[in-house]
């Protein structure tokens, strides 16, 4: 059968995966968004359903006033002894920790902190022992992939932290994962930075603590030399073996907006790439070491159909799964019903690294039409295309004394400009519409049954190449202003 990449679309970076019986489970980074660490399940590796989050309580993660792309970095999910573990980093507080659950559909524990620095932590279990790895600096000040043995009940180190591999020489060694296969320990990591030079590398050894011999043909997977190809930034992977014994890599990558337009704004997404072991025990990945937009494979039964959701509404999404807040929300400001959202504004705007009244859903593809009915008493409310506090486009209904206006506002770095506005006289209800393709967003409103184009804005100014950071565009509903009450109905997000 033929499957298409990405297998999870939109801002879901840094995937990690484990398998329990006939089901695969996957987690991703969430940074400043809450709840933290989205959790998915699948039976076939190509169709993924979100079933929860690992961090659902303020006691589990400190977000506070973290800036965009701060907070929760790359997680790892593992299953051992009937228990699931998720370990991650709060990069803002510089703390590695893990949580656990015996019920994958239930709540996770409060955090257990580990006294080892670095980021991108990994857990490996063997013979009743637990090993913790991260990329950082060991107890002697030596950098690289750092390893210690842990007491999983307390998080206490049972051995000193020791650097066991320094990688192949690429910049930003990260994302270490340990596996035991074919009589060897395999240590896989990423290098090159999570940008256009990203790559997956690995080494193997006879002991869990090394020494490790690098794969002679590293990097094993990268798209860094595929100029003009849509899929770029391939790296940060995790290996998994399927029901039939085949190996795969779930990894991140991103889609640039055009052959010669090296910008991406949807964020880093989840890709699936086949892995093949040779007789010498080394493995290769993908098509000649690259990831493709689609793979033809006999590893997945031909009767399995890859499902793609095209239409997102209030009615067919779950407020607790598909939607997210900025940092820790004041939940009393949200009344979320089956077909309506009522938001109470405050004086905290989208431009501040705090907790504005905002609830969002990730943009999952380039071509989309977003629409919503908004009713407002005063203040401002509408739809935002949100990359970070300094890069977002807003289409909103705004109260101006006794009148109302629809505004199109562009926020690009230090430039914050209301580009266009349309007066509504005394009407306090309006339809807002945003149409998007790869290169631009177009902003409309409907007044008296007539569509009015307010203006356009280029997608590139919401890209990681312009804004920086590690997130992607989130389609947000927001309210701003003390005492502002906004009612959102008829939400539609329809992809081509």
XYZ file of C-alpha atoms in Angstrom:
496
model
C 0.000 0.000 0.000
C 0.936 3.646 -0.313
C 0.922 5.990 2.668
C 1.510 9.730 2.775
C 3.667 11.823 5.098
C 3.286 13.450 7.525
C 1.243 10.873 9.435
C 0.376 13.485 12.097
C -0.030 16.954 10.597
C 0.605 20.303 12.211
C 2.673 21.405 15.194
C 3.391 18.060 16.890
C 7.204 17.934 17.095
C 9.749 15.570 18.660
C 7.768 12.316 18.481
C 8.565 9.338 20.688
C 6.826 5.977 20.426
C 6.384 2.681 22.252
C 4.328 -0.465 21.588
C 2.223 -2.457 24.046
C 0.606 -5.629 22.692
C -1.120 -4.551 19.442
C -1.173 -0.793 20.059
C 1.383 1.957 19.480
C 1.529 5.043 21.705
C 3.180 8.334 20.745
C 3.926 11.617 22.513
C 5.085 15.028 21.237
C 6.469 18.304 22.593
C 4.087 21.053 23.673
C 6.355 23.952 24.806
C 4.262 26.817 26.292
C 0.895 25.220 25.489
C -1.321 23.490 28.032
C -2.290 20.696 28.567
C 1.213 19.411 27.956
C 2.607 16.518 25.906
C -0.133 15.342 23.499
C -0.656 11.559 23.593
C -1.744 9.472 20.576
C -2.494 5.827 19.835
C -2.513 3.764 16.638
C -3.019 0.195 15.478
C -1.181 0.541 12.165
C 1.396 3.406 12.495
C -0.292 5.584 9.864
C -3.646 6.404 11.501
C -3.187 8.159 14.829
C -5.876 9.224 17.281
C -5.214 11.606 20.143
C -6.325 10.044 23.436
C -5.085 12.579 25.976
C -2.177 14.536 27.382
C 0.439 13.507 29.915
C 0.535 16.853 31.750
C -2.977 18.002 32.625
C -2.479 19.665 36.018
C -0.594 22.770 37.028
C 1.154 20.720 39.727
C 2.837 18.655 36.987
C 4.514 21.444 35.060
C 5.591 25.032 35.720
C 4.685 27.213 32.746
C 3.977 30.559 34.415
C 5.216 33.366 32.179
C 7.450 31.261 29.940
C 8.117 32.765 26.556
C 7.119 31.075 23.335
C 9.168 27.927 22.663
C 10.009 27.670 26.357
C 8.449 25.113 28.661
C 8.076 21.445 27.759
C 10.718 20.056 25.413
C 11.116 16.673 23.744
C 9.438 13.801 25.639
C 10.140 10.066 25.586
C 7.458 7.439 26.243
C 8.345 3.936 27.426
C 6.458 0.976 28.907
C 7.988 -1.276 31.544
C 6.528 -3.670 34.092
C 2.949 -2.794 33.166
C 3.547 0.929 33.662
C 3.915 3.803 31.183
C 6.608 6.403 31.774
C 6.972 9.764 30.073
C 10.147 11.736 30.661
C 10.747 15.272 29.442
C 12.417 18.603 30.159
C 10.989 21.894 31.337
C 13.593 23.966 29.561
C 12.510 27.153 31.306
C 13.236 25.771 34.773
C 16.085 23.536 33.482
C 14.608 20.434 35.103
C 14.351 16.893 33.789
C 11.502 14.848 35.192
C 9.211 11.923 34.496
C 5.597 11.033 35.197
C 3.938 7.633 35.087
C 0.549 5.966 34.772
C -0.850 2.449 34.963
C -3.851 3.536 32.863
C -2.925 5.087 29.525
C -6.411 6.661 29.311
C -6.254 8.086 32.830
C -4.280 10.679 34.769
C -0.500 10.682 35.065
C 1.450 11.063 38.304
C 2.995 14.213 39.681
C 6.563 14.720 38.438
C 9.610 12.901 39.772
C 12.680 15.055 39.174
C 16.085 13.765 38.082
C 19.304 15.431 39.166
C 20.867 15.353 35.705
C 20.934 18.301 33.343
C 20.626 18.579 29.591
C 17.510 18.145 27.456
C 15.719 15.434 25.463
C 15.807 12.765 28.194
C 15.407 9.047 27.488
C 14.639 6.009 29.657
C 15.960 2.493 29.049
C 15.050 -0.560 31.158
C 16.983 -3.813 31.399
C 17.207 -6.645 33.925
C 15.431 -4.721 36.651
C 17.594 -1.635 36.144
C 16.642 1.775 34.747
C 18.988 4.072 32.845
C 18.418 7.765 32.187
C 20.046 9.651 29.323
C 20.048 13.243 28.150
C 22.268 15.404 26.005
C 24.286 17.740 28.184
C 27.312 17.713 30.464
C 28.263 14.928 32.869
C 29.502 15.133 36.472
C 33.059 15.725 35.242
C 32.102 18.520 32.873
C 32.320 16.377 29.727
C 29.664 17.004 27.109
C 27.739 14.552 24.961
C 25.063 11.947 25.570
C 25.060 11.629 29.362
C 23.898 8.500 31.194
C 23.178 7.457 34.783
C 21.315 4.671 36.524
C 18.105 5.645 38.340
C 15.928 4.540 41.199
C 12.563 4.875 39.425
C 10.610 5.187 42.659
C 12.432 8.339 43.743
C 14.362 9.632 40.721
C 17.573 9.332 42.766
C 20.745 8.649 40.806
C 22.335 5.272 41.548
C 25.466 6.088 39.568
C 27.361 9.223 38.511
C 26.290 10.886 35.264
C 28.814 9.988 32.581
C 29.228 11.063 28.965
C 29.015 7.898 26.843
C 29.034 9.266 23.259
C 29.924 12.605 21.708
C 28.155 12.005 18.413
C 29.669 12.324 14.950
C 30.711 15.961 15.118
C 27.519 17.654 13.949
C 26.260 20.624 15.903
C 23.567 20.361 18.588
C 23.770 16.691 19.528
C 20.314 15.853 20.901
C 17.457 13.336 21.079
C 19.351 10.267 22.414
C 17.512 6.933 22.461
C 18.922 3.542 23.499
C 17.842 0.140 22.101
C 18.970 -3.464 22.500
C 18.831 -5.277 19.148
C 20.710 -8.095 17.451
C 23.046 -8.556 20.385
C 24.151 -4.892 20.385
C 23.212 -1.677 22.113
C 22.203 0.943 19.561
C 22.373 4.621 20.498
C 20.476 6.899 18.120
C 20.549 10.696 18.229
C 20.052 13.815 16.134
C 22.545 16.436 15.008
C 22.648 19.526 12.828
C 19.985 21.555 14.643
C 16.258 21.164 14.136
C 16.399 23.190 10.921
C 17.475 22.465 7.342
C 20.638 20.648 8.431
C 18.832 18.252 10.772
C 19.829 14.584 10.628
C 19.610 11.264 12.438
C 22.826 9.490 13.418
C 23.560 6.372 15.427
C 26.249 4.142 16.892
C 26.392 0.705 18.473
C 28.350 -1.039 21.193
C 28.557 -4.212 23.242
C 27.938 -2.556 26.621
C 25.213 -0.137 27.681
C 27.844 2.361 28.786
C 29.884 2.064 25.595
C 32.243 2.438 23.920
C 30.116 3.071 20.834
C 31.148 2.743 17.207
C 29.454 5.185 14.840
C 27.579 3.854 11.813
C 30.051 4.255 8.913
C 27.491 5.923 6.641
C 26.047 8.473 9.069
C 23.751 10.294 8.860
C 21.340 7.415 8.486
C 18.479 9.807 7.648
C 18.447 13.416 6.459
C 16.864 15.578 3.759
C 19.486 18.305 4.090
C 20.743 17.884 0.497
C 17.307 17.722 -1.139
C 17.067 21.281 -2.400
C 13.591 22.332 -3.594
C 12.008 19.249 -1.984
C 8.994 20.006 0.197
C 10.047 17.879 3.185
C 12.947 19.326 5.125
C 14.392 19.406 8.647
C 14.190 15.625 9.052
C 15.538 14.374 12.384
C 14.805 13.603 16.040
C 13.569 10.059 15.580
C 12.540 7.037 17.645
C 12.582 3.410 16.468
C 9.697 0.956 16.782
C 9.160 -2.651 15.677
C 5.756 -3.503 14.213
C 3.579 -6.586 14.660
C 5.376 -8.435 11.855
C 8.904 -7.681 13.057
C 9.579 -4.783 10.666
C 11.357 -1.703 11.975
C 10.244 1.899 11.481
C 11.305 5.359 12.530
C 8.848 8.007 13.741
C 10.596 11.363 13.435
C 10.002 15.048 12.928
C 10.265 17.076 9.765
C 8.586 20.097 8.220
C 7.025 21.137 4.939
C 8.353 24.286 3.333
C 5.876 26.484 1.487
C 7.435 26.215 -1.984
C 10.298 24.769 -3.980
C 12.344 27.927 -3.693
C 10.569 29.396 -0.664
C 12.478 28.089 2.334
C 9.917 28.980 4.985
C 7.713 26.760 7.135
C 4.883 27.885 9.399
C 2.887 24.707 10.150
C 5.533 23.626 12.632
C 7.464 20.389 12.850
C 5.262 17.401 12.136
C 5.361 13.602 12.562
C 6.738 11.441 9.738
C 6.997 7.671 9.325
C 9.976 6.116 7.543
C 10.805 2.414 7.032
C 14.023 1.058 8.543
C 15.903 -2.000 7.232
C 18.634 -4.005 8.945
C 21.461 -5.445 6.891
C 23.306 -8.701 7.452
C 26.107 -6.760 9.128
C 23.703 -5.509 11.827
C 23.699 -1.890 10.675
C 20.375 -0.379 9.597
C 19.404 2.023 6.844
C 16.358 4.272 6.669
C 14.013 5.626 4.023
C 14.822 6.051 0.349
C 18.606 6.179 0.125
C 18.689 7.802 3.547
C 15.953 10.356 2.891
C 12.282 10.708 3.844
C 9.646 10.940 1.109
C 6.210 12.524 0.889
C 4.845 9.025 0.269
C 6.135 5.475 0.491
C 4.982 2.370 -1.352
C 5.340 -0.575 1.034
C 4.145 -4.126 1.541
C 4.787 -3.825 5.289
C 1.329 -2.336 5.858
C -1.634 -4.488 4.755
C -3.297 -3.232 1.594
C -6.744 -3.195 3.221
C -5.673 -0.459 5.666
C -6.787 2.983 4.513
C -5.022 6.126 5.681
C -7.708 8.421 7.066
C -7.339 12.198 6.831
C -9.744 14.507 8.657
C -10.601 17.540 6.528
C -13.319 19.269 8.541
C -12.913 20.490 12.144
C -15.839 22.018 14.048
C -16.884 22.553 17.647
C -19.142 19.538 17.280
C -16.564 17.021 15.992
C -13.580 18.077 18.106
C -12.941 17.549 21.788
C -12.147 20.624 23.887
C -9.843 18.544 26.110
C -7.957 16.810 23.295
C -7.845 18.883 20.115
C -7.694 22.344 21.683
C -5.040 23.995 23.834
C -4.398 27.075 25.962
C -1.430 29.395 26.300
C 0.337 28.501 29.552
C -1.911 27.935 32.578
C -5.422 29.198 31.786
C -7.875 30.797 34.160
C -10.603 28.247 33.441
C -13.382 30.442 34.858
C -12.920 32.594 31.743
C -14.078 29.780 29.436
C -17.504 28.205 28.969
C -16.985 25.479 26.366
C -20.100 23.761 25.058
C -20.839 21.329 22.256
C -21.564 24.049 19.708
C -20.460 27.263 21.368
C -17.515 28.845 23.183
C -17.960 31.826 25.483
C -14.746 33.618 26.413
C -14.233 36.296 29.051
C -11.483 38.764 28.234
C -8.897 40.346 30.522
C -6.311 43.079 30.116
C -3.723 40.458 29.068
C -3.205 40.651 25.316
C -1.774 38.122 22.874
C 1.421 40.204 22.815
C 2.409 39.217 26.355
C 4.100 35.967 27.494
C 1.306 35.351 29.983
C -2.106 33.659 29.868
C -4.429 35.637 27.598
C -7.960 34.358 27.074
C -7.129 32.084 24.166
C -8.029 28.578 23.047
C -6.543 27.186 19.877
C -6.337 24.280 17.464
C -3.281 23.558 15.355
C -3.224 24.479 11.658
C -2.720 21.118 9.931
C -2.343 21.956 6.249
C -1.622 24.855 3.929
C -4.985 25.206 2.144
C -7.765 25.892 4.594
C -10.838 28.058 5.178
C -11.493 29.118 8.771
C -14.791 30.737 9.690
C -16.669 31.654 12.824
C -19.555 33.779 14.085
C -18.518 36.195 16.839
C -20.760 38.220 19.132
C -19.192 40.729 21.527
C -20.357 43.158 24.209
C -17.216 45.331 24.286
C -13.457 45.031 24.010
C -12.110 42.808 21.242
C -12.514 39.190 20.153
C -11.790 37.147 17.076
C -9.538 34.652 15.336
C -5.771 34.797 15.591
C -3.202 32.928 13.538
C -0.717 32.613 16.351
C 2.968 31.756 16.017
C 4.165 33.573 19.128
C 3.511 36.761 21.086
C 5.408 38.827 18.491
C 4.171 37.086 15.355
C 0.438 36.651 14.866
C -2.289 37.820 12.491
C -5.651 38.821 14.004
C -9.085 39.130 12.410
C -11.333 40.540 15.081
C -14.506 42.332 16.090
C -13.691 45.433 18.139
C -15.862 47.808 20.119
C -15.222 51.512 19.552
C -17.467 53.418 21.922
C -20.998 53.019 20.563
C -19.887 51.358 17.318
C -18.166 48.157 16.252
C -15.461 47.456 13.709
C -13.941 44.412 12.046
C -10.175 44.798 11.967
C -7.269 43.041 10.295
C -4.130 43.431 12.413
C -0.657 42.178 11.538
C 1.902 41.624 14.284
C 5.366 40.990 12.860
C 8.160 41.518 15.351
C 8.063 45.094 16.581
C 5.586 46.127 13.865
C 1.970 45.912 15.075
C -0.428 47.472 12.641
C -4.173 47.536 12.050
C -4.040 47.318 8.271
C -7.755 47.553 7.502
C -11.029 48.049 9.305
C -14.712 47.971 8.392
C -17.336 49.830 10.409
C -20.435 47.900 11.520
C -22.345 50.767 13.105
C -24.187 49.346 16.132
C -24.088 45.658 15.158
C -22.123 43.555 17.635
C -22.169 40.269 15.703
C -20.225 39.330 12.605
C -18.913 36.447 10.500
C -15.124 36.207 10.277
C -13.428 34.207 7.511
C -9.765 33.452 6.836
C -8.696 31.650 3.663
C -5.177 30.302 3.404
C -2.889 28.733 0.849
C 0.836 28.077 0.960
C 1.873 31.682 0.454
C -0.778 33.892 1.995
C -3.719 34.361 4.311
C -6.744 36.365 3.136
C -9.069 38.015 5.649
C -12.804 38.465 5.027
C -15.986 39.417 6.778
C -19.630 39.014 5.768
C -21.882 42.046 6.199
C -25.480 42.026 5.008
C -24.793 38.852 3.055
C -21.866 40.402 1.195
C -18.289 39.182 1.484
C -15.722 41.921 2.095
C -11.974 41.351 1.712
C -10.074 43.275 4.349
C -6.603 42.311 3.158
C -3.928 39.651 2.822
C -0.706 38.727 4.602
C 2.145 36.427 3.648
C 2.519 33.147 5.517
C 6.307 33.521 5.589
C 6.115 36.177 8.333
C 4.608 33.566 10.663
C 7.315 31.034 9.787
C 10.047 29.711 12.051
C 12.588 31.280 9.705
C 11.202 34.734 10.606
C 9.819 34.256 14.123
C 12.392 31.750 15.366
C 11.437 29.162 17.943
C 10.157 25.622 17.730
C 6.369 25.886 17.426
C 3.905 26.285 14.541
C 0.777 28.264 13.712
C -2.142 27.656 16.060
C -5.611 28.877 15.033
C -6.826 30.658 18.149
C -10.097 32.107 19.387
C -9.461 34.965 21.798
C -11.035 37.770 23.802
C -9.268 40.852 25.123
C -10.388 43.618 27.443
C -11.589 43.722 31.041
C -15.202 42.586 31.154
C -15.271 41.581 27.497
C -17.632 38.671 26.830
C -17.348 37.014 23.432
C -19.550 34.239 22.090
C -18.176 32.071 19.261
C -20.477 29.850 17.206
C -20.464 28.098 13.800
C -16.724 27.427 13.913
C -15.445 25.709 10.774
C -11.910 24.779 9.787
C -12.115 23.078 6.389
C -9.029 21.818 4.555
C -8.854 21.340 0.788
